[in-house]
Amino acid sequence: MNEPKFQCIGRPLPRVDALDKVLGRAVYAGDISFPHMLYGKILRAGVPHAVIEEIDISAAEAMEGVACVLTARDIPGINRYGIAFPDQKVLAEDKVISIADPVAAVAAESPELARDAVKAIRVKYRALPVVTNPHEALAEGAPALHPEGNLFQYVKIRKGDVAEGFQQADIILEDTFQTQVQDHTYLETESGIARMDKQGNLILQTVSQGPFRDRAQVAAVCGLPQNRVRVIRATVGGAFGGKDDVSVQVHVALLAQATGRPVRLVFTREESLTTQTKRHAIEIWSRWGVTKDGKLCAMEGKVYGDTGAYAGLGPFVVKKCGIYLCGPYYIPAVKVDIYTTYTNNIIKSAYRGFGVLQASVVHEAMMDELALKCGIHPLKFRIMNALDVGLDTGTGQVMKEDCGIKATLKKMREVVMNDPTLKTHCEGLR
Amino acid sequence: MAKDQDKTILKMTVNGEPVEVAVNPAWTLLRVIREELGLTGTKEGCGIGDCGACTVLLEGKTVNSCLVLALQAEGKEVRTVEGLGTEENLDPLQESFIEYGAVQCGFCTPGMLISARALLDKNPHPTTEEIKVAISGNLCRCTGYVKIIQAIEIVAQEG
Ligand code: FES
Ligand code: FES
């Protein structure tokens, strides 16, 4: 065997943190504690869309062992945050627009007390009509969930002449696809611990996929300059995009700032499932045209992404879904309209694949159906239409380098044809 | 709030050491291990018996420590991931988990190792199927299980 040329590449190396992890001594945010530490808990709206008529925290505040109960008026900085667009309220003011909206935050001497204190807070809501999907969001007379309206972003993709493309088509197929919401379900729920040091700096140890973005959001909410906030990323127990957005960070920081004591905030699994970012449910209508000898000639699509009550990274995710709707195939004429809408559902944001998965549901189903209609083997049909050097993508990007899809598909063909157990799949593949 | 006078003294053995700790009768074994004894290697992934991140050995048998009341461990022997091996003297499973890439985020790892250890203690040469059954109560979101099963198989073959 040849000696590998590099120090790392080509050599099996143990993970740098594996030893600590098998010994149980890797430190995750929820493992950290400090003397005189308090436990945080957030009261969530629990109703999807409502006016807040009254918040009564007196019973919670009066409980022995409760150090503080914060509502919107206690925020020293701005009552806004968000990973890319600051459209999330740290604590609700006059209105809630999702069941996950934080209404109050409590710090207490024990986790049980914090939980009981949250239960003792009384909030009077007046229910408002609920927007549950993008079509309702865009309908005439729909309640506006944000001042700018419910359409967060509209993007057009236009390439070539779609009408002419469909005229060349011998077979045209169209369908509507609906993907579902998914939770990342990292084994470690969102956690963090915040404290003030002797110089009045705020130190936050937390789950994070971007400590500097967290710091910017925390500093603005706490009314501190960024150089007074230090975010230290603890060992993270899985994220998959779900720890990109702020989860515990702003609230645990506020509680530590308000009490001057270390505060730990760990979400329960239920809280993680019902309040934290998810994968976008996207509705995609699409029409594909192909000549009878199997050449794709036009594609049209409408993408409706539900980003929930807040943008998160939704506009990027949903846009990407539309951008990738052609899949790794060459289509000369493309027309896609992409809508990212607010609804009263839970916030959606980054999740492995970032919108591309939702698109692949559509283009792969369509490729199978079109191949069937043309009477061409589906793998062969894909090879015939695969992107290649000199061809352009749905957004007009000319491939200067090989993106590898054709080689991959051809390799698959070779594997299938050389495997006697797959014989029945080979008919028409050559 | 639980007052100190509501607490009961719990005596048990943890990783070979006798311990005495004042506990509230409502506390779980998981809470006592993590918060009172500071053994944070044992994790909480769900708190309701679904994920296995909190798995420890109680009298040599695996339990979800989030579902066991601390006082149920009275007079008994508890073993956590911290009692499996040391840096100088790793349990063969710990070595194998590192070597075969069975550790990613690591949050399931302590519970996974404990379940695997319990299996090998009573059945040193399990089949792949028996390994799968033994870790069926431990969820892992990162690895897809293949490398975990492989890491256990290697130890079972050598052991
Ligand atoms: S924390 Fe005990 S099973 Fe999940
Ligand atoms: S390694 Fe992350 S859950 Fe198993």
Coordinates of N, CA, C and O in Angstrom, one line a residue, chain A residues 14-15 18-19 21-26 28 30-31 39 64 109 111-113 184-189 236-238 240 264 269 351-352, chain B residues 1 27 31 34-35 40-41 43-46 51 81-82 85-87 90 94 97-98 103-110 113 139 141-142:
Chain A
P14 N -8.7 9.4 15.2 CA -9.8 9.5 16.2 C -10.3 11.0 16.3 O -9.5 11.9 16.0
R15 N -11.6 11.2 16.5 CA -12.1 12.5 16.8 C -11.3 13.1 18.0 O -11.0 12.4 18.9
A18 N -13.3 12.5 21.2 CA -13.9 11.2 21.4 C -13.6 10.7 22.8 O -14.4 10.1 23.5
L19 N -12.3 10.9 23.2 CA -11.9 10.3 24.5 C -12.8 10.9 25.6 O -13.3 10.2 26.5
K21 N -15.6 12.2 25.4 CA -17.0 11.7 25.3 C -17.3 10.3 25.8 O -18.2 10.0 26.5
V22 N -16.3 9.4 25.5 CA -16.5 8.0 26.1 C -16.3 7.9 27.6 O -16.8 7.0 28.2
L23 N -15.6 8.9 28.1 CA -15.3 8.9 29.6 C -16.5 9.6 30.3 O -16.5 9.7 31.5
G24 N -17.4 10.3 29.6 CA -18.4 11.0 30.2 C -18.0 12.3 30.8 O -18.6 12.9 31.6
R25 N -16.8 12.8 30.3 CA -16.4 14.1 30.9 C -16.4 15.3 29.9 O -16.0 16.4 30.2
A26 N -16.9 15.0 28.7 CA -17.2 16.2 27.8 C -18.2 17.0 28.4 O -19.2 16.5 29.0
Y28 N -21.2 19.5 28.3 CA -22.3 20.1 27.5 C -22.9 21.2 28.4 O -22.7 21.2 29.6
G30 N -25.7 21.9 29.7 CA -26.5 21.5 30.8 C -25.8 20.8 32.0 O -26.3 20.5 33.0
D31 N -24.5 20.5 31.7 CA -23.7 19.9 32.7 C -23.0 20.9 33.6 O -22.4 20.5 34.6
Y39 N -32.4 28.5 38.4 CA -32.9 27.7 37.2 C -33.9 28.5 36.5 O -34.9 29.0 37.1
E64 N -42.0 31.8 47.5 CA -40.7 31.8 48.1 C -39.7 31.0 47.2 O -40.1 29.9 46.7
E109 N -35.0 29.0 42.7 CA -33.9 28.2 43.3 C -33.9 26.8 42.9 O -32.9 26.1 43.1
P111 N -35.4 23.7 39.8 CA -36.2 23.6 38.5 C -37.6 23.4 38.8 O -38.5 23.9 38.0
E112 N -38.0 22.7 39.9 CA -39.4 22.4 40.2 C -40.1 23.8 40.5 O -41.2 24.0 40.1
L113 N -39.4 24.6 41.3 CA -40.0 25.9 41.6 C -40.2 26.8 40.4 O -41.2 27.5 40.3
H184 N -35.6 18.4 14.3 CA -34.2 17.9 14.2 C -33.9 16.7 15.2 O -33.2 15.9 14.9
T185 N -34.6 16.9 16.4 CA -34.5 15.8 17.4 C -33.0 15.5 17.8 O -32.7 14.3 17.9
Y186 N -32.2 16.5 17.9 CA -30.8 16.3 18.5 C -31.1 15.7 19.9 O -32.1 16.1 20.5
L187 N -30.2 14.8 20.3 CA -30.5 14.1 21.6 C -30.3 15.1 22.8 O -31.0 14.9 23.8
E188 N -29.5 16.1 22.6 CA -29.4 17.2 23.7 C -30.4 18.3 23.4 O -30.3 18.9 22.3
T189 N -31.3 18.6 24.3 CA -32.2 19.7 24.1 C -31.4 21.0 24.3 O -30.2 21.0 24.8
V236 N -21.7 20.4 21.9 CA -23.0 20.4 21.5 C -23.5 19.0 21.1 O -22.9 18.3 20.4
G237 N -24.6 18.6 21.7 CA -25.2 17.3 21.5 C -26.1 17.2 20.3 O -27.2 16.8 20.4
G238 N -25.5 17.5 19.2 CA -26.3 17.4 17.9 C -27.0 18.7 17.6 O -27.5 19.4 18.5
F240 N -27.8 19.8 13.6 CA -28.4 19.6 12.3 C -29.1 20.8 11.7 O -30.0 20.7 11.0
R264 N -29.2 28.7 34.9 CA -29.1 27.6 33.9 C -30.6 27.5 33.3 O -31.5 27.5 34.1
R269 N -37.8 18.2 26.6 CA -38.0 17.6 25.2 C -39.3 18.2 24.6 O -39.3 18.6 23.5
Y351 N -32.3 23.4 8.4 CA -32.3 21.9 8.7 C -31.5 21.3 7.6 O -31.8 21.6 6.4
R352 N -30.7 20.3 7.9 CA -29.8 19.7 6.9 C -30.5 19.6 5.6 O -31.6 19.1 5.4
Chain B
M1 N -41.5 24.6 47.9 CA -40.1 24.2 47.7 C -39.8 23.1 48.7 O -40.3 23.1 49.8
W27 N -37.3 13.1 43.9 CA -36.2 13.1 42.9 C -35.9 11.8 42.2 O -36.0 10.8 42.9
R31 N -31.5 12.7 38.5 CA -31.3 14.0 39.1 C -30.2 13.9 40.2 O -29.3 14.8 40.3
R34 N -26.7 13.4 38.6 CA -26.2 14.6 37.9 C -26.0 15.8 38.8 O -24.9 16.4 38.8
E35 N -27.0 16.1 39.5 CA -27.0 17.4 40.3 C -26.4 17.3 41.7 O -25.8 18.2 42.1
T40 N -22.0 14.1 35.7 CA -22.8 14.6 34.5 C -22.6 13.8 33.3 O -23.1 14.2 32.2
G41 N -21.8 12.8 33.3 CA -21.7 11.9 32.1 C -23.0 11.3 31.7 O -23.3 11.2 30.5
K43 N -26.7 11.4 30.8 CA -27.4 12.5 30.2 C -28.9 12.4 30.3 O -29.5 11.3 30.5
E44 N -29.6 13.6 30.2 CA -31.1 13.6 30.0 C -31.4 14.0 28.6 O -31.1 15.1 28.2
G45 N -32.1 13.1 27.9 CA -32.5 13.5 26.5 C -34.0 13.7 26.4 O -34.4 14.4 25.5
C46 N -34.7 13.1 27.4 CA -36.2 13.3 27.3 C -36.8 13.3 28.6 O -37.9 14.0 28.8
C51 N -35.4 7.8 25.4 CA -34.2 7.9 24.6 C -33.0 7.1 25.1 O -32.1 6.8 24.3
V81 N -21.3 5.9 33.5 CA -20.2 5.9 32.5 C -18.9 6.2 33.2 O -17.8 5.7 32.8
E82 N -18.9 7.1 34.2 CA -17.7 7.4 34.9 C -17.0 6.2 35.5 O -15.8 6.3 35.8
G85 N -14.3 3.1 32.9 CA -12.9 3.0 32.7 C -12.3 4.3 33.0 O -13.0 5.3 33.2
T86 N -11.0 4.4 32.9 CA -10.3 5.6 33.1 C -9.4 5.9 31.9 O -9.3 5.0 31.0
E87 N -8.9 7.1 31.8 CA -8.1 7.5 30.6 C -7.0 6.5 30.5 O -6.6 6.1 29.3
L90 N -8.9 2.3 29.8 CA -10.3 2.4 29.2 C -10.9 1.0 29.1 O -10.2 0.0 29.0
Q94 N -15.0 1.4 25.3 CA -14.7 2.8 25.1 C -13.6 3.0 24.0 O -13.7 3.8 23.2
F97 N -15.3 2.2 20.6 CA -16.1 3.3 20.2 C -15.3 4.5 19.6 O -15.7 5.1 18.6
I98 N -14.1 4.7 20.2 CA -13.3 5.8 19.6 C -12.7 5.3 18.3 O -12.8 6.0 17.3
V103 N -18.6 7.4 17.9 CA -19.0 8.6 18.7 C -19.1 9.8 17.8 O -18.1 10.1 17.0
Q104 N -20.2 10.5 17.8 CA -20.3 11.8 17.0 C -20.5 12.9 18.1 O -19.6 13.3 18.7
C105 N -21.8 13.3 18.2 CA -22.0 14.4 19.2 C -21.7 13.9 20.6 O -21.4 14.7 21.5
G106 N -21.9 12.6 20.8 CA -21.5 12.0 22.1 C -22.6 12.0 23.1 O -22.4 11.5 24.2
F107 N -23.7 12.6 22.8 CA -24.8 12.7 23.9 C -25.4 11.3 24.2 O -25.8 11.1 25.3
C108 N -25.5 10.4 23.2 CA -26.0 9.1 23.5 C -25.0 8.2 24.0 O -25.3 7.1 24.4
T109 N -23.7 8.6 23.9 CA -22.6 7.6 24.1 C -22.5 7.0 25.5 O -22.4 5.8 25.6
P110 N -22.7 7.8 26.5 CA -22.6 7.2 27.9 C -23.7 6.1 28.0 O -23.4 5.0 28.5
L113 N -22.8 3.0 25.9 CA -21.7 2.2 26.4 C -22.2 1.4 27.6 O -21.9 0.2 27.7
L139 N -31.4 5.7 21.8 CA -31.5 6.4 20.6 C -30.2 7.2 20.3 O -29.6 7.7 21.2
R141 N -29.0 10.0 17.3 CA -29.5 10.8 16.2 C -28.4 11.0 15.2 O -28.7 11.4 14.0
C142 N -27.1 10.8 15.5 CA -26.0 11.1 14.7 C -25.5 10.0 13.8 O -25.3 10.2 12.6

